[in-house]
Structures are given as structure tokens and as C-alpha cells.
mmCIF file of C-alpha atoms in Angstrom:
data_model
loop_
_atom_site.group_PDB
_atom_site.id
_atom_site.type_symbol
_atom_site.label_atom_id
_atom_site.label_comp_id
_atom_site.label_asym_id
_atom_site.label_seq_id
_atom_site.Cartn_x
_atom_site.Cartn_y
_atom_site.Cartn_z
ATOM 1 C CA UNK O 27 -18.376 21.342 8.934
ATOM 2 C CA UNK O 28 -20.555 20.167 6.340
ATOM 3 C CA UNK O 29 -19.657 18.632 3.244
ATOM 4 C CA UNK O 30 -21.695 17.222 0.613
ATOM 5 C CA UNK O 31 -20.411 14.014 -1.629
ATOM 6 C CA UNK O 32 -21.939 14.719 -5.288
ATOM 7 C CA UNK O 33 -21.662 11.021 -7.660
ATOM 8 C CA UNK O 34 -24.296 9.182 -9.647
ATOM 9 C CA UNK O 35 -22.904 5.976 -11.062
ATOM 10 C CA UNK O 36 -22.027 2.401 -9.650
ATOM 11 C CA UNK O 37 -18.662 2.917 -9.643
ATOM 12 C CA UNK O 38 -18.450 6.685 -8.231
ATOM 13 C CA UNK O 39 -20.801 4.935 -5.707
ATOM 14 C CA UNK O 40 -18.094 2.074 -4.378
ATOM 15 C CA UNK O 41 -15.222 3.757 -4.925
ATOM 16 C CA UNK O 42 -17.344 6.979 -2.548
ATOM 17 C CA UNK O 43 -18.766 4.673 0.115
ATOM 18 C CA UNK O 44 -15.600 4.151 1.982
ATOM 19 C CA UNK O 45 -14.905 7.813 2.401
ATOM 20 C CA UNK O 46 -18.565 8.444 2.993
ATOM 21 C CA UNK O 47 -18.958 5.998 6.216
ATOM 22 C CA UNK O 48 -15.690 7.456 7.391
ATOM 23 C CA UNK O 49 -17.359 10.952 6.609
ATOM 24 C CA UNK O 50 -20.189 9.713 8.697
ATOM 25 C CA UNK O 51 -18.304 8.312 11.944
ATOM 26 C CA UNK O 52 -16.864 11.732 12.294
ATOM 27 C CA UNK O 53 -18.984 13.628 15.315
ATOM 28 C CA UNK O 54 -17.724 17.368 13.922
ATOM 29 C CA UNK O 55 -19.112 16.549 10.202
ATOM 30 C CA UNK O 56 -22.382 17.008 8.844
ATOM 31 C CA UNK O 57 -21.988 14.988 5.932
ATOM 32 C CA UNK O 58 -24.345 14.366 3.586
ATOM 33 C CA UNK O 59 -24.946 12.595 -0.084
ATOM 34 C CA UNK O 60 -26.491 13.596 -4.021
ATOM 35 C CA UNK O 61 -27.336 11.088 -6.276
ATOM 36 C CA UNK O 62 -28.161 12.445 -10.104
ATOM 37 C CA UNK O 63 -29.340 8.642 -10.676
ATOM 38 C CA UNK O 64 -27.156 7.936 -13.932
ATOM 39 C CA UNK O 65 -27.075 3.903 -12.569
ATOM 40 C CA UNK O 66 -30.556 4.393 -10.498
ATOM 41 C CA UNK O 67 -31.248 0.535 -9.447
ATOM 42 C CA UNK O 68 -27.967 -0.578 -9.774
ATOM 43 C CA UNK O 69 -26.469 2.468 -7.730
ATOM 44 C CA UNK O 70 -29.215 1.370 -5.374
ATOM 45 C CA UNK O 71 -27.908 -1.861 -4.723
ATOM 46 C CA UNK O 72 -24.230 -0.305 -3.969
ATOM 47 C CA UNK O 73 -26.018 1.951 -0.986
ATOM 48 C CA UNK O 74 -27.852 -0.008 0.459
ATOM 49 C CA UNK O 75 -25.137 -2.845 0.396
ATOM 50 C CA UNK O 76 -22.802 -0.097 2.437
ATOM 51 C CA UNK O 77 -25.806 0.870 4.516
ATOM 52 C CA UNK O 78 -25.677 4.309 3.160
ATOM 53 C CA UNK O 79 -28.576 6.954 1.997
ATOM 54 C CA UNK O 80 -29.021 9.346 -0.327
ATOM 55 C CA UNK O 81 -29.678 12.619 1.114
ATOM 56 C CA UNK O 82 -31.013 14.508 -2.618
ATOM 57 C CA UNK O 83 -31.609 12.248 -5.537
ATOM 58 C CA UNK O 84 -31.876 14.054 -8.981
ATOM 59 C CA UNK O 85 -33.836 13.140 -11.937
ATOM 60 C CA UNK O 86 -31.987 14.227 -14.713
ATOM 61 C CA UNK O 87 -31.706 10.705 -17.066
ATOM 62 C CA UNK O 88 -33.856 10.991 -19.840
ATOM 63 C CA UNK O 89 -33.969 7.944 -23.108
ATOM 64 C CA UNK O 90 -31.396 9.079 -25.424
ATOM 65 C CA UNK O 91 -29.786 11.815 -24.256
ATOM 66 C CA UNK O 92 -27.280 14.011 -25.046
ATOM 67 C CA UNK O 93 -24.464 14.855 -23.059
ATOM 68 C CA UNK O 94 -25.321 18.484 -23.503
ATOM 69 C CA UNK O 95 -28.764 17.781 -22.292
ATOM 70 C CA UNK O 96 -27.533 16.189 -19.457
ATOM 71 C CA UNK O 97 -24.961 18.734 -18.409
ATOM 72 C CA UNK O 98 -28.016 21.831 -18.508
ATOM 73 C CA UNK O 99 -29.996 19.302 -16.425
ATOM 74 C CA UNK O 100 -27.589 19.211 -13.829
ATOM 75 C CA UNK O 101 -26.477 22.263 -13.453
ATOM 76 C CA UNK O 102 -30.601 22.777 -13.362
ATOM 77 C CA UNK O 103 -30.895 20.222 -10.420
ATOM 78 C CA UNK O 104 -27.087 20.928 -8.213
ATOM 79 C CA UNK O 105 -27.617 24.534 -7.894
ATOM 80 C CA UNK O 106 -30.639 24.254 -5.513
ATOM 81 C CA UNK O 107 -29.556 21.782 -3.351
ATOM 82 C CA UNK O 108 -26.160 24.227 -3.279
ATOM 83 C CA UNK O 109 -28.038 27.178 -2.051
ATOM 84 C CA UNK O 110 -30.242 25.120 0.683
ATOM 85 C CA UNK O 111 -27.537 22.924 2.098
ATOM 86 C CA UNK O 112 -24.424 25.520 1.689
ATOM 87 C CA UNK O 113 -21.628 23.020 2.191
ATOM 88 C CA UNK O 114 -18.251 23.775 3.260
ATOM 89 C CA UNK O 115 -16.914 21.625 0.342
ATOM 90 C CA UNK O 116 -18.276 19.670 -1.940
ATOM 91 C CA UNK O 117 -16.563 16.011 -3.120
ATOM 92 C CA UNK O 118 -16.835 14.809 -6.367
ATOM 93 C CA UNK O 119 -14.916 11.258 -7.920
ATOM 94 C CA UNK O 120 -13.301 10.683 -10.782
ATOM 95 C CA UNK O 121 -14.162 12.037 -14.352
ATOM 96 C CA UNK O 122 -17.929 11.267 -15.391
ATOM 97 C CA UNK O 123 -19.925 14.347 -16.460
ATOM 98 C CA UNK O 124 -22.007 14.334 -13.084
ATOM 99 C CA UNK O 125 -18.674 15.025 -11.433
ATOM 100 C CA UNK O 126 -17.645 17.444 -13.859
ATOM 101 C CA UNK O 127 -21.088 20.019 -13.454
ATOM 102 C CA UNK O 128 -20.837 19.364 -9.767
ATOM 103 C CA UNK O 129 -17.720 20.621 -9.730
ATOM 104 C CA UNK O 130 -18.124 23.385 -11.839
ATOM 105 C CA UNK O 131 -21.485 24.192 -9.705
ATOM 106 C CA UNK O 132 -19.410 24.485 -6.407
ATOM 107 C CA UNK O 133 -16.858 26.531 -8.269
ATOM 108 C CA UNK O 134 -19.505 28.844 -9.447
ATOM 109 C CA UNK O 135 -20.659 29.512 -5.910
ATOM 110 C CA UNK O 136 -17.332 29.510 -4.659
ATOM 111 C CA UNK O 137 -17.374 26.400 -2.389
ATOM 112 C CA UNK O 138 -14.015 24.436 -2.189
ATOM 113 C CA UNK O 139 -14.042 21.486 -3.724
ATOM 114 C CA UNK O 140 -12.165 17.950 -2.975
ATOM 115 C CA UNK O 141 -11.616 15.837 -6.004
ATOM 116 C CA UNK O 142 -10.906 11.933 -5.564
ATOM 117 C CA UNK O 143 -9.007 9.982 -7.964
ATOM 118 C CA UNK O 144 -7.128 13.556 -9.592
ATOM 119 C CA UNK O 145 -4.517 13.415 -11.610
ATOM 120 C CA UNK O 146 -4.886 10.888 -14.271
ATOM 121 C CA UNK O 147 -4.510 11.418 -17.593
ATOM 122 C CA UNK O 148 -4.056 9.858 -21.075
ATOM 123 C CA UNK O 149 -2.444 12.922 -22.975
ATOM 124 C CA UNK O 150 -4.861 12.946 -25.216
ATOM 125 C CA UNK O 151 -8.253 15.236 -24.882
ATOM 126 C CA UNK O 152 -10.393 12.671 -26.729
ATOM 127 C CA UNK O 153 -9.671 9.765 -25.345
ATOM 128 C CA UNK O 154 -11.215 8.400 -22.735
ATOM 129 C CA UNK O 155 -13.939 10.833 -24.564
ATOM 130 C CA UNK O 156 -15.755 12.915 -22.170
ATOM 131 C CA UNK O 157 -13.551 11.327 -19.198
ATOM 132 C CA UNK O 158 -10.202 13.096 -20.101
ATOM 133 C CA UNK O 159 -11.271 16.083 -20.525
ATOM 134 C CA UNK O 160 -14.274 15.874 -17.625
ATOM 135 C CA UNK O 161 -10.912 15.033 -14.909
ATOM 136 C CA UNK O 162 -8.727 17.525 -16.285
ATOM 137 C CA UNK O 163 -11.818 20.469 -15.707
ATOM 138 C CA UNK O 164 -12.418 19.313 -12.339
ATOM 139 C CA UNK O 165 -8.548 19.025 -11.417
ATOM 140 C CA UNK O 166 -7.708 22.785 -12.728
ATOM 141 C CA UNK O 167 -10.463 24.085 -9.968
ATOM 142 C CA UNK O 168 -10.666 21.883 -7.112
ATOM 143 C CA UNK O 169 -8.691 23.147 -4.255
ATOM 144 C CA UNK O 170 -7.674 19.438 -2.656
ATOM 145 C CA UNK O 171 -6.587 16.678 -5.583
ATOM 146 C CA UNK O 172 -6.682 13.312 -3.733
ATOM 147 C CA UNK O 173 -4.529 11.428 -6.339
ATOM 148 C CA UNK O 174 -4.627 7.488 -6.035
ATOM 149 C CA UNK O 175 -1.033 7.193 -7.388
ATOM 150 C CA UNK O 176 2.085 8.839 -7.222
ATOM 151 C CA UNK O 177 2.344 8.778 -11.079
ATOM 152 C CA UNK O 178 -1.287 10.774 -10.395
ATOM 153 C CA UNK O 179 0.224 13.531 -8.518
ATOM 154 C CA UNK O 180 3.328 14.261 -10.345
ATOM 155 C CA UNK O 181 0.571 14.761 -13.519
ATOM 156 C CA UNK O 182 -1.160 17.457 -11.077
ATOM 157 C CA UNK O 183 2.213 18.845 -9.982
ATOM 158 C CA UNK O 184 3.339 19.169 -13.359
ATOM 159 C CA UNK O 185 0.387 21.425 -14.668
ATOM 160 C CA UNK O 186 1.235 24.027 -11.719
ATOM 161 C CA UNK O 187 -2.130 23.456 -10.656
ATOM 162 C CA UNK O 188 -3.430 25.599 -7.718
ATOM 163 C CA UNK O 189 -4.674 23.088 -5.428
ATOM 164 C CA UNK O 190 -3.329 20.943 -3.290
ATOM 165 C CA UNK O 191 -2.366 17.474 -3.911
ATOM 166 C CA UNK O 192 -2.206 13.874 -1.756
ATOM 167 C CA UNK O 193 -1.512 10.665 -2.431
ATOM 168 C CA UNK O 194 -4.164 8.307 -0.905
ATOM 169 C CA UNK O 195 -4.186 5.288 -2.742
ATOM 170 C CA UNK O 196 -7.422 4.331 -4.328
ATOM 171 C CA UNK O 197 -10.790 3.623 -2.185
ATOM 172 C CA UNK O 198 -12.004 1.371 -4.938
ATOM 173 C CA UNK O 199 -9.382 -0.928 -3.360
ATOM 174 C CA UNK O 200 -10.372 -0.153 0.081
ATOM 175 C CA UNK O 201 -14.352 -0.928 -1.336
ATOM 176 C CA UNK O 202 -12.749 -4.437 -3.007
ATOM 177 C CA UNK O 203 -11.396 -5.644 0.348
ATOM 178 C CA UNK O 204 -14.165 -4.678 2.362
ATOM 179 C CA UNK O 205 -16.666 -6.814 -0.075
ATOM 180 C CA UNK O 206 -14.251 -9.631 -0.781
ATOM 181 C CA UNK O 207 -13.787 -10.132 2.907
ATOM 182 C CA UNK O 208 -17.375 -10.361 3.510
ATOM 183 C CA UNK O 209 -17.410 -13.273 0.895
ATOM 184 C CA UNK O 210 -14.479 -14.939 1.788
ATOM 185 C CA UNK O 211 -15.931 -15.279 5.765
ATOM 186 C CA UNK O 212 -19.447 -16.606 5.112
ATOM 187 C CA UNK O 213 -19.626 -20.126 3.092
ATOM 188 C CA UNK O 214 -22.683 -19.553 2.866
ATOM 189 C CA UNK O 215 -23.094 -16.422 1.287
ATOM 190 C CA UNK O 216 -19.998 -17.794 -1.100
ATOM 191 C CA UNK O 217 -21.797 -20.642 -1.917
ATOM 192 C CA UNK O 218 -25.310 -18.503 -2.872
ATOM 193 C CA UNK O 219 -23.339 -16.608 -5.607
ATOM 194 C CA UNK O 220 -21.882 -19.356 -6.760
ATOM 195 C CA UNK O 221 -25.119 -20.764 -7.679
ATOM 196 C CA UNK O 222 -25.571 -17.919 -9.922
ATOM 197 C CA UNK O 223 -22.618 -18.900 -12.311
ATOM 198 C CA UNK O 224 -23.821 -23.018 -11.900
ATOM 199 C CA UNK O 225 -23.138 -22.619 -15.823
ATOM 200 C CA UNK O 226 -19.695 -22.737 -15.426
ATOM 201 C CA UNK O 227 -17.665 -25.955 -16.236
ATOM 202 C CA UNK O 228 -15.000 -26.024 -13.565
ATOM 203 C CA UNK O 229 -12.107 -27.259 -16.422
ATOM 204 C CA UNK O 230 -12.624 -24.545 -18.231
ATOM 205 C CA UNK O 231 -10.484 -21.439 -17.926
ATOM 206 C CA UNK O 232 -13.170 -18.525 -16.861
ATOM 207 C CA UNK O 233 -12.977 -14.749 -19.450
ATOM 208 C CA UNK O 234 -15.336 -12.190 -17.523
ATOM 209 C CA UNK O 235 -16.257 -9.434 -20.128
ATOM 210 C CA UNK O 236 -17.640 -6.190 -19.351
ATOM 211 C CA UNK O 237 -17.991 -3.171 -22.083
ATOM 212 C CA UNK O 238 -19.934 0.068 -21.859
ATOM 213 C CA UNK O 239 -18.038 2.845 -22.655
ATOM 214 C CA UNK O 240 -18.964 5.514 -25.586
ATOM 215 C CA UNK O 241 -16.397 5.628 -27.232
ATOM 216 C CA UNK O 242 -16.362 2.032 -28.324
ATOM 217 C CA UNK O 243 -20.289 2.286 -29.747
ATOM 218 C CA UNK O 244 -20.859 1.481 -33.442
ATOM 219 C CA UNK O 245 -17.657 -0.047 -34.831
ATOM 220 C CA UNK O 246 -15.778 -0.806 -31.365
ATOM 221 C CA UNK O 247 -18.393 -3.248 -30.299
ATOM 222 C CA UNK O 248 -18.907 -4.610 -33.296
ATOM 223 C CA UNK O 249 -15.042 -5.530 -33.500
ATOM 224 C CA UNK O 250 -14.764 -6.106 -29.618
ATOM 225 C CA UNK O 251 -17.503 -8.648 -30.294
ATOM 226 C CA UNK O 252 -16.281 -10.080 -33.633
ATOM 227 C CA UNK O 253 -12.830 -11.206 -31.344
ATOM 228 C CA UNK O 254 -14.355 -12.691 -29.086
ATOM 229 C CA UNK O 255 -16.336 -14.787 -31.319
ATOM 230 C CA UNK O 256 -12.605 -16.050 -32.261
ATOM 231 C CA UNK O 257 -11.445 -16.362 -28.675
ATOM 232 C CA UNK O 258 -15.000 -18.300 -28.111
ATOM 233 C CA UNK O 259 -13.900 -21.285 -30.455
ATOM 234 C CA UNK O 260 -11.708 -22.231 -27.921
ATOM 235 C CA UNK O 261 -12.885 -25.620 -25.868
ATOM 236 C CA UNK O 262 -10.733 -24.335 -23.071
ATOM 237 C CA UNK O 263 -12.234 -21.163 -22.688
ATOM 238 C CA UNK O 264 -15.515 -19.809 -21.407
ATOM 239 C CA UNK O 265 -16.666 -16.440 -21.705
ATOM 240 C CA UNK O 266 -18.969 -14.709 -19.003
ATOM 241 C CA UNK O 267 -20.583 -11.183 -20.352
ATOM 242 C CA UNK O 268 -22.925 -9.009 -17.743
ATOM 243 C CA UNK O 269 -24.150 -7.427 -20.318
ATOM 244 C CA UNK O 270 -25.096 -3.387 -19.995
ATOM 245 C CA UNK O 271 -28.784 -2.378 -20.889
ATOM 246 C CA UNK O 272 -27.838 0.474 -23.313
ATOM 247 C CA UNK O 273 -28.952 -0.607 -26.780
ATOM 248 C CA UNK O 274 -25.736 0.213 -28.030
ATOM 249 C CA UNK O 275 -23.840 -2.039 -26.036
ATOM 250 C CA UNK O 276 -26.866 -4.847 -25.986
ATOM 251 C CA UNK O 277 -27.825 -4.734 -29.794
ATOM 252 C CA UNK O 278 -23.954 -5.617 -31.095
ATOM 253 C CA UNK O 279 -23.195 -7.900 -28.339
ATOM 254 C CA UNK O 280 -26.427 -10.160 -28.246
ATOM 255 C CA UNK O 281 -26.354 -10.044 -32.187
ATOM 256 C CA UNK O 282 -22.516 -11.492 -32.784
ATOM 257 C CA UNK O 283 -22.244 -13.195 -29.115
ATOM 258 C CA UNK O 284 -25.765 -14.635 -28.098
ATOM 259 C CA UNK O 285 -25.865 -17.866 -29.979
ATOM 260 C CA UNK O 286 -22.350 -18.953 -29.540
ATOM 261 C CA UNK O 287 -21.953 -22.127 -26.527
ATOM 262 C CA UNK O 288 -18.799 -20.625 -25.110
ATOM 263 C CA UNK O 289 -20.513 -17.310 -24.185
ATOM 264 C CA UNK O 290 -22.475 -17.117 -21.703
ATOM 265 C CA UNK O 291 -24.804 -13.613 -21.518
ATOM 266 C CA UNK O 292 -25.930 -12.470 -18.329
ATOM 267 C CA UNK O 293 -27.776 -9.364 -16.902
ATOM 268 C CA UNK O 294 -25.795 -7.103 -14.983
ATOM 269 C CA UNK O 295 -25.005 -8.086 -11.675
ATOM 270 C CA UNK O 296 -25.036 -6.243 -8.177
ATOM 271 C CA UNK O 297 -21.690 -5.437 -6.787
ATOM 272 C CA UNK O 298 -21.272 -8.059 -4.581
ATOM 273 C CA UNK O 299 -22.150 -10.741 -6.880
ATOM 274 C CA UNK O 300 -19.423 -9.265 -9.752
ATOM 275 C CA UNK O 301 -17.113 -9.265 -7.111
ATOM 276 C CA UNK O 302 -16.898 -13.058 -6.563
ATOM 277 C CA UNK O 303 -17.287 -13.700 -10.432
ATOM 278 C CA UNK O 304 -13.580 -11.791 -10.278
ATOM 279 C CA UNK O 305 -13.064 -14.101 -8.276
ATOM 280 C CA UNK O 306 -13.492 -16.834 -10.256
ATOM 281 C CA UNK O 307 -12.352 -15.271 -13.322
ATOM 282 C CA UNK O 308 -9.026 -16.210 -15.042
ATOM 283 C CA UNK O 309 -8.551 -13.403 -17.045
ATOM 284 C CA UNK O 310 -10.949 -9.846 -16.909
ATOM 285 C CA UNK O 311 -11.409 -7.517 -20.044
ATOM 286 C CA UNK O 312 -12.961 -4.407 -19.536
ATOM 287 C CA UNK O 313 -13.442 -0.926 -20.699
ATOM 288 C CA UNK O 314 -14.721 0.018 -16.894
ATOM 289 C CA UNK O 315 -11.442 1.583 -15.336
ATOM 290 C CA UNK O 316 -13.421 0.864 -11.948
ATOM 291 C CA UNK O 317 -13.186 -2.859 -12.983
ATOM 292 C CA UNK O 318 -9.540 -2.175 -14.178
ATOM 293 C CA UNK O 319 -8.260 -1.354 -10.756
ATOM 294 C CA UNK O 320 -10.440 -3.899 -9.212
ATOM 295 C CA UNK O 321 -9.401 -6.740 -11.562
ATOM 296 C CA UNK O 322 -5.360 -7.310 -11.157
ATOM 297 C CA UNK O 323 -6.042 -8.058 -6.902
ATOM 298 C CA UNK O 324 -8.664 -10.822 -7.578
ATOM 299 C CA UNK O 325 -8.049 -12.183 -10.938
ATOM 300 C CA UNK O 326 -4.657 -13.754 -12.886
ATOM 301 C CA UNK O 327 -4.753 -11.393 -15.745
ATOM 302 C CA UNK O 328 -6.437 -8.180 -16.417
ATOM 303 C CA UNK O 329 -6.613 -5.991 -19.298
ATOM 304 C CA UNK O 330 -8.493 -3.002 -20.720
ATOM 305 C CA UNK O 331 -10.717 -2.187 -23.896
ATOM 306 C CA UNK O 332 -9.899 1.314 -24.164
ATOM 307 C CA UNK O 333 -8.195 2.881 -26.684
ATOM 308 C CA UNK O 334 -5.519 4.443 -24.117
ATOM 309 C CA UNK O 335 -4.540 3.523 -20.627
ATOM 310 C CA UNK O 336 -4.707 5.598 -17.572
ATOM 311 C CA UNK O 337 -5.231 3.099 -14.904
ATOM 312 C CA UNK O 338 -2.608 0.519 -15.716
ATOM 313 C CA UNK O 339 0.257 1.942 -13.731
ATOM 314 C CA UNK O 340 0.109 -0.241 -10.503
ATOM 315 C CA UNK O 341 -1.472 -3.286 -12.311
ATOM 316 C CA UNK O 342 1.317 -3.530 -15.177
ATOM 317 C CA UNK O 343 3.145 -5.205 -12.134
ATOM 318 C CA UNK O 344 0.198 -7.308 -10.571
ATOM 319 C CA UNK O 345 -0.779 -9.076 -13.886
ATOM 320 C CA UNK O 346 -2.350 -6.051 -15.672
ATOM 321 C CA UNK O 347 -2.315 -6.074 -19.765
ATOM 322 C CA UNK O 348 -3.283 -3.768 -22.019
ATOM 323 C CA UNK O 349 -5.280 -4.985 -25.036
ATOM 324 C CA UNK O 350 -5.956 -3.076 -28.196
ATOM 325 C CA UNK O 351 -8.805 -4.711 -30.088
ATOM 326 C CA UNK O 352 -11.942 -2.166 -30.432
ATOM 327 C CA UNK O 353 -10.157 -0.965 -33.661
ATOM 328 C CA UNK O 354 -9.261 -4.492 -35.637
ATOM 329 C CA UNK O 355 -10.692 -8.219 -35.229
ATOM 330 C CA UNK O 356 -7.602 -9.240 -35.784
ATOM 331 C CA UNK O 357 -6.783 -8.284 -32.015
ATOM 332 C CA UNK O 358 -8.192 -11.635 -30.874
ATOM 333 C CA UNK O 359 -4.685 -13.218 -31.974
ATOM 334 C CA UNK O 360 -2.889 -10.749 -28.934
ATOM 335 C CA UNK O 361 -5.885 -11.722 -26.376
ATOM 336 C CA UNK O 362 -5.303 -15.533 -26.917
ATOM 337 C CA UNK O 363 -1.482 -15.297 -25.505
ATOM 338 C CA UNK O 364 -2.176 -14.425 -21.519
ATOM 339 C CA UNK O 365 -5.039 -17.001 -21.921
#
């Protein structure tokens, strides 16, 4: 049987590497990997920390492009690799719009597909915006829905969709374990991370920041930013951004953040290294919903930028919050209370 695992961000990447290496281990599978490169050298770093390899790598990213531009480039650069490797089924993750073209590629060819992480949804098209709509694509024609919650695949049984649906718990969690384990067993390795956060000032109460996400460009950042500058005249508080390299995210963030001596800007770290600042981290905001499901099993509090929620049904019990504030500064007066 051969089966071919289509993702091209850091988080499709850790959240597929489990599932991959058991893929691999199996003597009756010819399993093999795609890469369309949207997180190149930090998707790198996830590989080759899992001791995995790309079997295709696209190159599809161009500077500023569109999402429509994108999407023809992919369907360009899939097809080929399609016809030459014919899979038995193809595996995409989650809701990104590599996933989404991947899908629709196999469909198009008629190769079954397996989506992981189906079934969630926000109820509302636009929000996450492309993700909502990218899942809900890929979940009306994949043929096996690997939903991470049951909550998941009641929303899958509900729409009468044709495939069929598991519940298998969520590999980002099997990923987590696998990494935090590593750490947790060599002192050394623990204490080389730690050397890259010697910044911290161990009576202070550790924020870890992350924010990427398109729909909070522009005015999201700017008020996401503008908060934080009130959380950040705090003396009790210190705030630790890996900061992404998309303008729109940079620009706003170094502008309103970068000169303030509570925040502390970094450049993006490698997996393993963001793992054990989670770690160390007292409370984790975040518009990733990788980081989301990641946060609530290593850190006290968690809670998410995003307009809606999708990912906040098992961590509403484990110390999970969710925190309006891309749409008012005045948000920063909710954020101080788990603090």
C-alpha cells in the first residue's frame, strides 16, 4: 500500500511526524512525504529533529502572495507527483490551504483521502479565515475523518458527511510528549536551552506570545500589541515574543513592543527550543491553534488570540482561556486577571 502524507508548515509537520514514523515502521507500507515549503527552514528543523525526509519538496512560496496564487501553484506542483507516485491514499492535516489543494488534487484523481484533525469548526465561514472554510472542503470529500475530539466527530456526524469518522485524540499531543520527554531526561540538553532565555529574571512571572495569523494583520496587531504594552507595565510580569518574519506581523510588533524592558523580542525558535520555553511559561497567548493544544499540558494558563475558538474544548478544563483582545485595547484589563 502506498500512501503519501501531503503538509507544508511547522505545525502540519509535528503534529504529521508521529503518524509518519509509525507509517514508516510498517513493513506492508510504502509511505512516503510532500513538502510545498510554506515554513521551508523552520519545517526543516521539525524533520530532521524526527529523523524524517521529504520525499518531493515543492516550490510554490513566492514574496507577497496571494492565496489564489498559491492555490494555482499547487495544484500546478501536486498533480505530477500524483500521477508518478499513484498513492493508495493521500493524508493531509488540519485546515491550511496546502491541505486544502492536496485534498482537492487526490479527489480530482479519485484517490481516497485520510484527513487528520476533521471535524472542527467555529460556525462561522470567515473565521478562522481561510482555515474554516479550508477544513470544512477537505472534511466533505475525504473518505476517513480522523477527528481529535469527540466534540470533533459529532460536528462530522452531524453534516451526514460520507466518510468515515474516528476519534484518535490529537498527535500534536503525542509530538509534545515525545519532545518534552527528551528534555526532561537530559540535564544537559535542558540546561543548553535554558541558556537561550538567560534574560529571564526567575521572580518574574513568564507571558510567552506568539501571533501570526491573517486575520489579525493591520488593526489586530496593532491592538494585540497596544495590550500588551499595558500588560508590560507590570514589574511582575515579563513578556517573551518569537516573533514571525512576515512584515505584517514584524512591522506592528517591533514598532509598539521593541523598546519596552518587559518585552523581550526574539527570533523564532526551533521546535524543541519553544517547547521548553512552554515550559517555563506561566501563562501562553497565541493565535497558533498548534500552540493552543500544546499550551494547557505544559503551561498554568493558556489562551487564544483568535476571534473564535475551535480548539478550546479539552483545555477549558486543563487551564485553557479564551481571550478576546485583537478587536479593543481595552482587552488588556481581561488578560491581567489569570496573570
Amino acid at each position: 500500500m502506498k500512501v503519501l502524507s501531503i503538509f507544508g508548515t511547522r505545525p502540519e509537520a509535528i503534529k504529521m511526524a508521529p503518524l509518519v514514523r509509525a507509517l514508516a515502521a510498517e513493513p506492508g507500507i510504502d509511505s512516503r512525504i510532500c513538502i510545498t515549503g510554506q515554513h521551508q527552514s523552520m519545517l526543516q528543523q521539525v524533520l530532521d529533529m524526527f529523523e524524517l525526509k521529504a520525499d518531493y519538496s515543492l516550490d510554490v512560496m513566492r514574496p507577497d502572495q496571494t492565496l489564489n496564487s498559491l492555490t494555482a501553484a499547487l495544484y500546478a506542483a501536486i498533480d505530477p507527483i500524483l500521477d508518478e507516485m499513484k498513492p493508495d491514499k493521500v493524508l493531509v492535516h488540519g485546515d491550511t490551504t496546502s491541505a486544502m489543494v492536496a485534498a482537492m488534487s487526490a479527489f480530482h484523481r479519485r484517490i481516497p483521502i485520510g484527513h487528520v484533525e476533521a471535524g472542527l469548526r467555529t460556525g462561522d465561514i470567515r473565521q478562522p479565515w481561510p482555515e474554516e472554510m479550508n477544513r470544512r472542503c477537505i472534511d466533505l470529500i475525504s473518505d476517513h475523518l480522523f477527528a481529535p475530539t469527540a466534540e470533533s466527530r459529532r460536528n462530522v456526524l452531524g453534516e451526514r458527511l460520507q466518510g468515515i469518522s474516528f476519534v484518535t485524540g490529537n498527535t500534536v499531543i503525542d509530538a509534545l510528549h515525545l519532545t518534552a520527554q527528551r528534555i526532561d531526561s537530559n540535564r544537559q540538553l535542558r540546561h543548553a536551552l535554558d541558556r537561550q532565555f538567560s534574560f529571564l529574571v526567575p521572580e518574574r512571572k513568564v507571558l510567552v506570545v506568539t501571533g501570526h495569523r491573517r486575520e489579525n494583520f493591520g488593526d489586530g496587531f496593532l491592538n494585540i500589541c497596544k495590550a500588551l504594552g499595558e500588560l508590560a507595565r507590570r514589574d511582575d510580569i515579563q513578556i517573551v515574543y518569537p516573533v514571525h518574519l512576515n512584515p505584517n506581523v514584524l512591522g506592528p510588533v517591533t514598532e509598539h513592543l521593541g523598546d519596552l524592558p518587559n518585552v523581550h523580542l526574539i527570533k523564532p525558535l526551533d521546535y524543541l527550543s519553544f517547547v521548553r520555553l512552554m515550559q517555563r511559561a506561566h501563562v501562553i497567548l497565541t493565535d497558533s491553534g498548534g500552540v493552543q493544544e500544546e499550551a494547557p499540558s505544559v503551561a498554568g494558563q493558556a489562551g487564544s488570540g483568535h476571534a473564535r475558538c475551535h480548539r478550546a474544548s479539552r483545555g477549558s478544563r486543563r487551564g485553557y482561556r479564551t481571550l478576546g483582545g485583537h478587536r479593543d485595547r481595552r482587552d488588556h484589563s481581561r488578560r491581567e486577571r489569570p496573570v
